[in-house]
Short mmCIF file of C-alpha atoms in Angstrom, two decimals:
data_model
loop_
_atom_site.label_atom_id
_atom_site.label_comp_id
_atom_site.label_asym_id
_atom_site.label_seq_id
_atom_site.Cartn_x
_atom_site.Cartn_y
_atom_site.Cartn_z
CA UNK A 1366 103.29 76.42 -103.25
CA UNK A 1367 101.75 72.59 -103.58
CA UNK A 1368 103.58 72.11 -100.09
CA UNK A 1369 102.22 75.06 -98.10
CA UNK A 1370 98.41 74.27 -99.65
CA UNK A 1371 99.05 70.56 -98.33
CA UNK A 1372 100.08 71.85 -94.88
CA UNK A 1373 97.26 74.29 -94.87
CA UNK A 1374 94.73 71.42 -96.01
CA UNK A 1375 96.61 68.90 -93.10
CA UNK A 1376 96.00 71.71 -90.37
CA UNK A 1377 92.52 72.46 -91.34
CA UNK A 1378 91.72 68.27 -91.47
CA UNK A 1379 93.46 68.51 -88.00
CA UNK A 1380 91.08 70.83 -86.87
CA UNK A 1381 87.95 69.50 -88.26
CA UNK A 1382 89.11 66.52 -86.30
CA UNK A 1383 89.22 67.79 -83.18
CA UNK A 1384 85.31 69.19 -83.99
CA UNK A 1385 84.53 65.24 -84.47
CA UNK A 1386 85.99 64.50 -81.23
CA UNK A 1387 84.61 67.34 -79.11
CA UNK A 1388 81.45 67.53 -80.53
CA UNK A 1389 79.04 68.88 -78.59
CA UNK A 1390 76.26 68.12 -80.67
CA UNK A 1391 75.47 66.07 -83.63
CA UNK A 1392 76.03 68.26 -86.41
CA UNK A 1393 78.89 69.51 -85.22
CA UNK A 1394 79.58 65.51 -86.06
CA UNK A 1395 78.52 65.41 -89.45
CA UNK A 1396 79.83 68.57 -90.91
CA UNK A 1397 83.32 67.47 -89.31
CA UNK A 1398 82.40 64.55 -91.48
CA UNK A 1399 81.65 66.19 -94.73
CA UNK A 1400 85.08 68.82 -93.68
CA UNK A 1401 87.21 65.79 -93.81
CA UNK A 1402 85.33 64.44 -97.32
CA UNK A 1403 86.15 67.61 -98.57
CA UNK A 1404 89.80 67.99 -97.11
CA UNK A 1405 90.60 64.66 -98.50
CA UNK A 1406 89.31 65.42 -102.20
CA UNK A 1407 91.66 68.21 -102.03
CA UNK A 1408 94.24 66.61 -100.42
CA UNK A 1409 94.49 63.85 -102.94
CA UNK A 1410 94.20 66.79 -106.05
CA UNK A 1411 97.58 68.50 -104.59
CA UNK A 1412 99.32 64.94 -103.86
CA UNK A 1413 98.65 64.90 -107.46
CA UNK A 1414 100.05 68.02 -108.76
CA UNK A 1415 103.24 67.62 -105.68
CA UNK A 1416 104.34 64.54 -107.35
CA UNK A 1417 103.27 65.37 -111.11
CA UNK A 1418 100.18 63.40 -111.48
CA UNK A 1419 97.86 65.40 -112.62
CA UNK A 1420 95.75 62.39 -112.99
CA UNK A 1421 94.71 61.87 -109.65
CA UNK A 1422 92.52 64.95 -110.11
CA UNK A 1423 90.13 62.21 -111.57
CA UNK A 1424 90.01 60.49 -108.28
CA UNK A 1425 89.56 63.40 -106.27
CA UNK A 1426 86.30 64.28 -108.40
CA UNK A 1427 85.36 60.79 -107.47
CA UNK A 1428 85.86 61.23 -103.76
CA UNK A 1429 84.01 64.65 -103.78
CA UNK A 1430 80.95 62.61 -105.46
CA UNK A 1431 81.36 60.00 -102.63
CA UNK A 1432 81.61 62.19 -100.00
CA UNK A 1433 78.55 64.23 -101.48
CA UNK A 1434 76.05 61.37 -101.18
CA UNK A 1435 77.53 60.08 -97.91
CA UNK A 1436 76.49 63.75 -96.30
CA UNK A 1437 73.13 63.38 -97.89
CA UNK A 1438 72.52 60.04 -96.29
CA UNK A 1439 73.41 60.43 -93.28
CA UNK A 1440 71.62 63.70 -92.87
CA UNK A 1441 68.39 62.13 -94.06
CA UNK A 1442 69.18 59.27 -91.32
CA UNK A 1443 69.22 61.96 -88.86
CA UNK A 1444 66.36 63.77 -89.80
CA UNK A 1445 63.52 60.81 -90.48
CA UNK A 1446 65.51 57.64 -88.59
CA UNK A 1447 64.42 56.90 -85.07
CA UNK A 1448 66.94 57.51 -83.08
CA UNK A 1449 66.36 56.52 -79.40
CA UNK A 1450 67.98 59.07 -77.24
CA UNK A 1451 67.51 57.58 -73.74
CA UNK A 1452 70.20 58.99 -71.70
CA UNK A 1453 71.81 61.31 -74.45
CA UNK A 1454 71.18 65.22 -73.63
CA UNK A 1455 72.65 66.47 -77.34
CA UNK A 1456 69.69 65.26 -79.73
CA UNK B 499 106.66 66.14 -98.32
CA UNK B 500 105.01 63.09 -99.14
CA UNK B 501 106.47 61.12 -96.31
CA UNK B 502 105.62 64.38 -93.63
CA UNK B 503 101.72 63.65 -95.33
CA UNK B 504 102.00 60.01 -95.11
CA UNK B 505 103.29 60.70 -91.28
CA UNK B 506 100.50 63.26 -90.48
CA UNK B 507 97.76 60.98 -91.76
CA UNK B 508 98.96 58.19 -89.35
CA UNK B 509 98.82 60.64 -86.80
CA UNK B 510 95.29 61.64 -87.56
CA UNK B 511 94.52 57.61 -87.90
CA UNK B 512 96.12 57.12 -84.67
CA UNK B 513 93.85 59.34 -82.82
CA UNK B 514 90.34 58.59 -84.29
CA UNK B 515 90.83 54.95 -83.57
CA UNK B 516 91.81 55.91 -79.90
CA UNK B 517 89.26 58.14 -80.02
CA UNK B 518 86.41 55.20 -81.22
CA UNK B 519 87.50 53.20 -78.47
CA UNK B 520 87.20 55.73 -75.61
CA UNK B 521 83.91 57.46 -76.61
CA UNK B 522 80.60 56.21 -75.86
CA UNK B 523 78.58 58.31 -77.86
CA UNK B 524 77.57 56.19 -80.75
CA UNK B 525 76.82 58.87 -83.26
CA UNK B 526 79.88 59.94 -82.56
CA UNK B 527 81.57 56.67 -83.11
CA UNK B 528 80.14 56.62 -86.23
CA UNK B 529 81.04 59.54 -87.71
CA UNK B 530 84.28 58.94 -86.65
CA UNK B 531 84.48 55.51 -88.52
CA UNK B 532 83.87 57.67 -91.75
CA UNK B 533 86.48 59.93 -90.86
CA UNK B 534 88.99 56.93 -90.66
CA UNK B 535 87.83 55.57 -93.55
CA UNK B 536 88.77 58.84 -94.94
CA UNK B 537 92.09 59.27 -94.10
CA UNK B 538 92.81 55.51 -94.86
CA UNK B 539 91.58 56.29 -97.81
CA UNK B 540 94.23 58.63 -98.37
CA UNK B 541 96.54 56.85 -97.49
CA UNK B 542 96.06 54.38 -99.65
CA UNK B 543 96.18 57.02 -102.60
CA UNK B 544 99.37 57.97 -101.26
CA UNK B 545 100.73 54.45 -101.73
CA UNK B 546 99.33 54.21 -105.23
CA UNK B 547 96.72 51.52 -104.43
CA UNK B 548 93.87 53.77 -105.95
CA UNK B 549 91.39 50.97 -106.53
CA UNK B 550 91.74 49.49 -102.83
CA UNK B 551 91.45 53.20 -101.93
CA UNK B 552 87.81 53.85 -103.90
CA UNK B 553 86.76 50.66 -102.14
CA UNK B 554 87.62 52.18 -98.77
CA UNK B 555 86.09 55.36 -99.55
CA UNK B 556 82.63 54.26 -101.23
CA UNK B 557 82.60 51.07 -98.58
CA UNK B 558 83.93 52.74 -95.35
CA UNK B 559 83.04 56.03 -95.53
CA UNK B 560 79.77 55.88 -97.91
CA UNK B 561 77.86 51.84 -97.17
CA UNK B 562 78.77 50.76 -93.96
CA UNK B 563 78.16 54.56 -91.87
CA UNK B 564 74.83 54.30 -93.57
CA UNK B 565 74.60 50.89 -92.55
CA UNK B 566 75.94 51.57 -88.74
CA UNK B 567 73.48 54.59 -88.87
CA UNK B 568 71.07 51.95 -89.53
CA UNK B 569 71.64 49.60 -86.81
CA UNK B 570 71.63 52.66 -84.67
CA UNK B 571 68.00 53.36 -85.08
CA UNK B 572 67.36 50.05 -83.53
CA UNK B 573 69.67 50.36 -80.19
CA UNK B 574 70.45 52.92 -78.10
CA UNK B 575 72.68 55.76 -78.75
CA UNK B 576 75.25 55.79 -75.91
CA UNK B 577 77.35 52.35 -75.03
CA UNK B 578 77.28 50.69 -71.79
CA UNK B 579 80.60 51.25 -69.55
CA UNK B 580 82.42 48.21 -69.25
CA UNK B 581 82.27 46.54 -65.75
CA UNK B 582 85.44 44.85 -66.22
CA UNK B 583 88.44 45.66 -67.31
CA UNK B 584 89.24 44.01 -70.30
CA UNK B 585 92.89 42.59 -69.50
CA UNK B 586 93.12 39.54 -71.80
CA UNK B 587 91.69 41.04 -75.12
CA UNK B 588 94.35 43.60 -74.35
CA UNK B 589 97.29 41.56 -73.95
CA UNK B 590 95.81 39.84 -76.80
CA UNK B 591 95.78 42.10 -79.34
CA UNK B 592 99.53 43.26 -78.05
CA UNK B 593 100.77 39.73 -78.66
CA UNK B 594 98.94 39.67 -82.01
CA UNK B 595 100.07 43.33 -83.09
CA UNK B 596 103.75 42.21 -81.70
CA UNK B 597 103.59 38.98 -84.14
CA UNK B 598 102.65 41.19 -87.15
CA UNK B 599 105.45 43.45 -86.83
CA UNK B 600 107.86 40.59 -86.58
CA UNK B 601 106.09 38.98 -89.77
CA UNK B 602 107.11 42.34 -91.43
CA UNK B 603 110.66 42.07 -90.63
CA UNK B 604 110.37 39.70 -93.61
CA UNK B 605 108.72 41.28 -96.02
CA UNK B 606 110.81 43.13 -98.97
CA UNK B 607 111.04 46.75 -99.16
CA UNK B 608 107.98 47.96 -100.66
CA UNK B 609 107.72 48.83 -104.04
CA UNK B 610 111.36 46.30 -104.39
CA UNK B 611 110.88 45.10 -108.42
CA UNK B 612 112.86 41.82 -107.09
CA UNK B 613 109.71 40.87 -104.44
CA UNK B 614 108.66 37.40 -104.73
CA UNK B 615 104.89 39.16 -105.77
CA UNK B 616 106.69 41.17 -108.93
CA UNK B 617 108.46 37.81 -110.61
CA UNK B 618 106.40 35.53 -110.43
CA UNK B 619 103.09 35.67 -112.80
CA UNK B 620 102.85 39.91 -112.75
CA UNK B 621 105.66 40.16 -115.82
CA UNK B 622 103.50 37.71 -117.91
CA UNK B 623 100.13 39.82 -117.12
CA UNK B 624 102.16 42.61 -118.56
CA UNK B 625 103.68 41.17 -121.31
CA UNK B 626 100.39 39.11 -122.61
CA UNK B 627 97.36 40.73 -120.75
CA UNK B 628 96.70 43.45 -123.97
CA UNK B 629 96.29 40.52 -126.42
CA UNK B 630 95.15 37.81 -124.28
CA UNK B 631 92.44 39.68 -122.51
CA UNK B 632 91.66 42.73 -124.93
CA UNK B 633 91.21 44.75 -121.62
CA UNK B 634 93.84 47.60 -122.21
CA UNK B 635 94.04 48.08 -118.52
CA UNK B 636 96.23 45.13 -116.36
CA UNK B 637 94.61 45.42 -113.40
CA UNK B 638 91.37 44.89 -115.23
CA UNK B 639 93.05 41.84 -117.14
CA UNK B 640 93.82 40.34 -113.90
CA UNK B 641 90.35 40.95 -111.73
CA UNK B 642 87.78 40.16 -114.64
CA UNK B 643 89.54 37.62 -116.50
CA UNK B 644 92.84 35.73 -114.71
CA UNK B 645 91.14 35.39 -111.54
CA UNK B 646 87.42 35.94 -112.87
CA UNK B 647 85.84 32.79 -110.97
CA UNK B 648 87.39 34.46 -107.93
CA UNK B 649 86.13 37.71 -108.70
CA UNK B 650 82.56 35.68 -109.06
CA UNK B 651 82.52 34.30 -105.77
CA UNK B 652 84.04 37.62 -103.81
CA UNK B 653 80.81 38.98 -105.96
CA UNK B 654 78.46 36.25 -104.87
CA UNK B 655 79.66 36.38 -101.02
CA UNK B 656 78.71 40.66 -100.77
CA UNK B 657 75.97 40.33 -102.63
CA UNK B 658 74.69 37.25 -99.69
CA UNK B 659 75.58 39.71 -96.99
CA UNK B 660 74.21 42.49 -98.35
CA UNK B 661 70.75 40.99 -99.02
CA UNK B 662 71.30 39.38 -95.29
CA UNK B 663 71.81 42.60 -93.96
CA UNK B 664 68.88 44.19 -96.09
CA UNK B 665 66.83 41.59 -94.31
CA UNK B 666 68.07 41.97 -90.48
CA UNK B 667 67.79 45.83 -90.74
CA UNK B 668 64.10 46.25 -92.84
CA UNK B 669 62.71 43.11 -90.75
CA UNK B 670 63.09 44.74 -87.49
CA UNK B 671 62.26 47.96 -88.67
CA UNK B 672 58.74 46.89 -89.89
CA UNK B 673 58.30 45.04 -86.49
CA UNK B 674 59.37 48.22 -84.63
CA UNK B 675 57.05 50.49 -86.93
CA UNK B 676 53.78 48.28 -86.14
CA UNK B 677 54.49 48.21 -82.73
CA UNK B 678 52.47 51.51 -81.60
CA UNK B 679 49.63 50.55 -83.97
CA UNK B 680 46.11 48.89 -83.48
CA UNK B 681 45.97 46.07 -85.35
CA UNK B 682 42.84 47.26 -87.48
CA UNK B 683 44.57 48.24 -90.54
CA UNK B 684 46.37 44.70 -90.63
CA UNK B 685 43.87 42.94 -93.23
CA UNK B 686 44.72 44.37 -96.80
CA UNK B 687 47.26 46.43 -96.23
CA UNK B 688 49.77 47.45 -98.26
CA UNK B 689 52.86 45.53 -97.36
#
């Protein structure tokens, strides 16, 4: 059961992935972003659990903290930062 | 199943750093820095090297986008094309990469107890790191105490760069900031 959720988790990073790289616009970007935070928190809980390590669950709370204020910063960089957008049509 | 993880991960890593290079959108290439850092992250879990992996994580996907996100605010948001193309950083980096692989021929298998790295000092730390140190964890023994001058300087050298880089970003943002402005609020103000 471990093994199908981390195929299911590896598809959907896969996916959010392809989001990052297609885009269109920039917060397409950043929730790819935050999708692949996520993805790796739970990644890392079922590696734990897969190979009896319960322990890494610690480390995946970690990550999700991380990954939390990472979002939040870069959001508020989008929203008050100057960005110049000569030449870019997606801001 | 770990190996098919460790495999799909590479994959992943593969493609975002292809991907960094060909895109031109800078945002983009941003974001997609975090998302390596991500996945190297994980990998790094996956090899049990959970301390280098935080660092990655809180470093590569949480400082240095923020930082990048930074220096974007000051430059423009798509990259120049390239006028030439760049054939000797290429066959460069081949040679390089080429070098590194043979290097690894050499190494011993990973995670072999007989490795140079595992008989040397390590079964002293674990023998007489407890009572030595009173830090119950090794790795702990090692960074704050064995090597803690070490750990002092790697400490002193971020905290230069970071205070450099503090400077170099908030520096040209106030100059950028006062820019528009008349110059009648100058005396007195709030700085």
């Amino acid at each position: 059961m471990f093994t199908a959720a981390a195929i299911g988790i590896l598809v959907t990073m896969s996916l959010a992935l392809m989001r990052a790289l297609l885009g269109p616009t920039t917060f397409d970007r950043i929730l790819a972003l935050n999708m692949v935070g996520t993805k790796t928190t739970l990644l890392i809980a079922v590696v734990g659990f897969l190979t009896d390590r319960p322990d890494f669950m610690d480390i995946a709370l970690v990550y999700a903290l991380i990954n939390f204020i990472g979002v939040i910063a870069v959001l508020r960089y989008t929203k008050y930062g100057e960005f110049l957008t000569e030449g870019s049509a997606e801001e | 199943m770990i190996l098919a993880i460790d495999i799909a991960l590479l994959v992943m890593l593969a493609v975002v750093g292809i991907a960094i290079i060909r895109l031109r959108n800078l945002f983009a290439v941003v974001m997609l820095s975090g998302i390596y850092s991500l996945l190297m992250a994980s990998t790094f879990v996956l090899l049990d090297a959970v301390d280098v992996a935080f660092t990655e994580a809180a470093v590569g996907a949480g400082i240095s986008t923020v930082l990048l996100l930074g220096v974007l605010t000051l430059t423009k948001s798509r990259e120049k094309i390239p006028v030439t193309t760049p054939l000797l950083p290429l066959v460069t980096v081949v040679v390089t990469g080429a070098l590194l692989i043979y290097g690894t021929w050499d190494l011993p298998a990973f995670g072999d107890p007989n490795a140079p790295a595992h008989r040397h000092v390590a079964p002293e730390y674990l023998a007489e790191a407890t009572h030595e140190t009173g830090a119950p964890n090794v790795v702990t023994a090692v960074l704050a105490s064995y090597r803690g001058y070490d750990t002092l300087g790697e400490v002193t050298v971020i905290f230069t760069a970071g205070i450099g880089v503090l400077l170099l970003l908030s520096g040209s943002g106030v100059l950028r900031r006062r820019e528009p402005e008349e110059n009648d609020d100058k005396p007195g103000g709030a700085a």
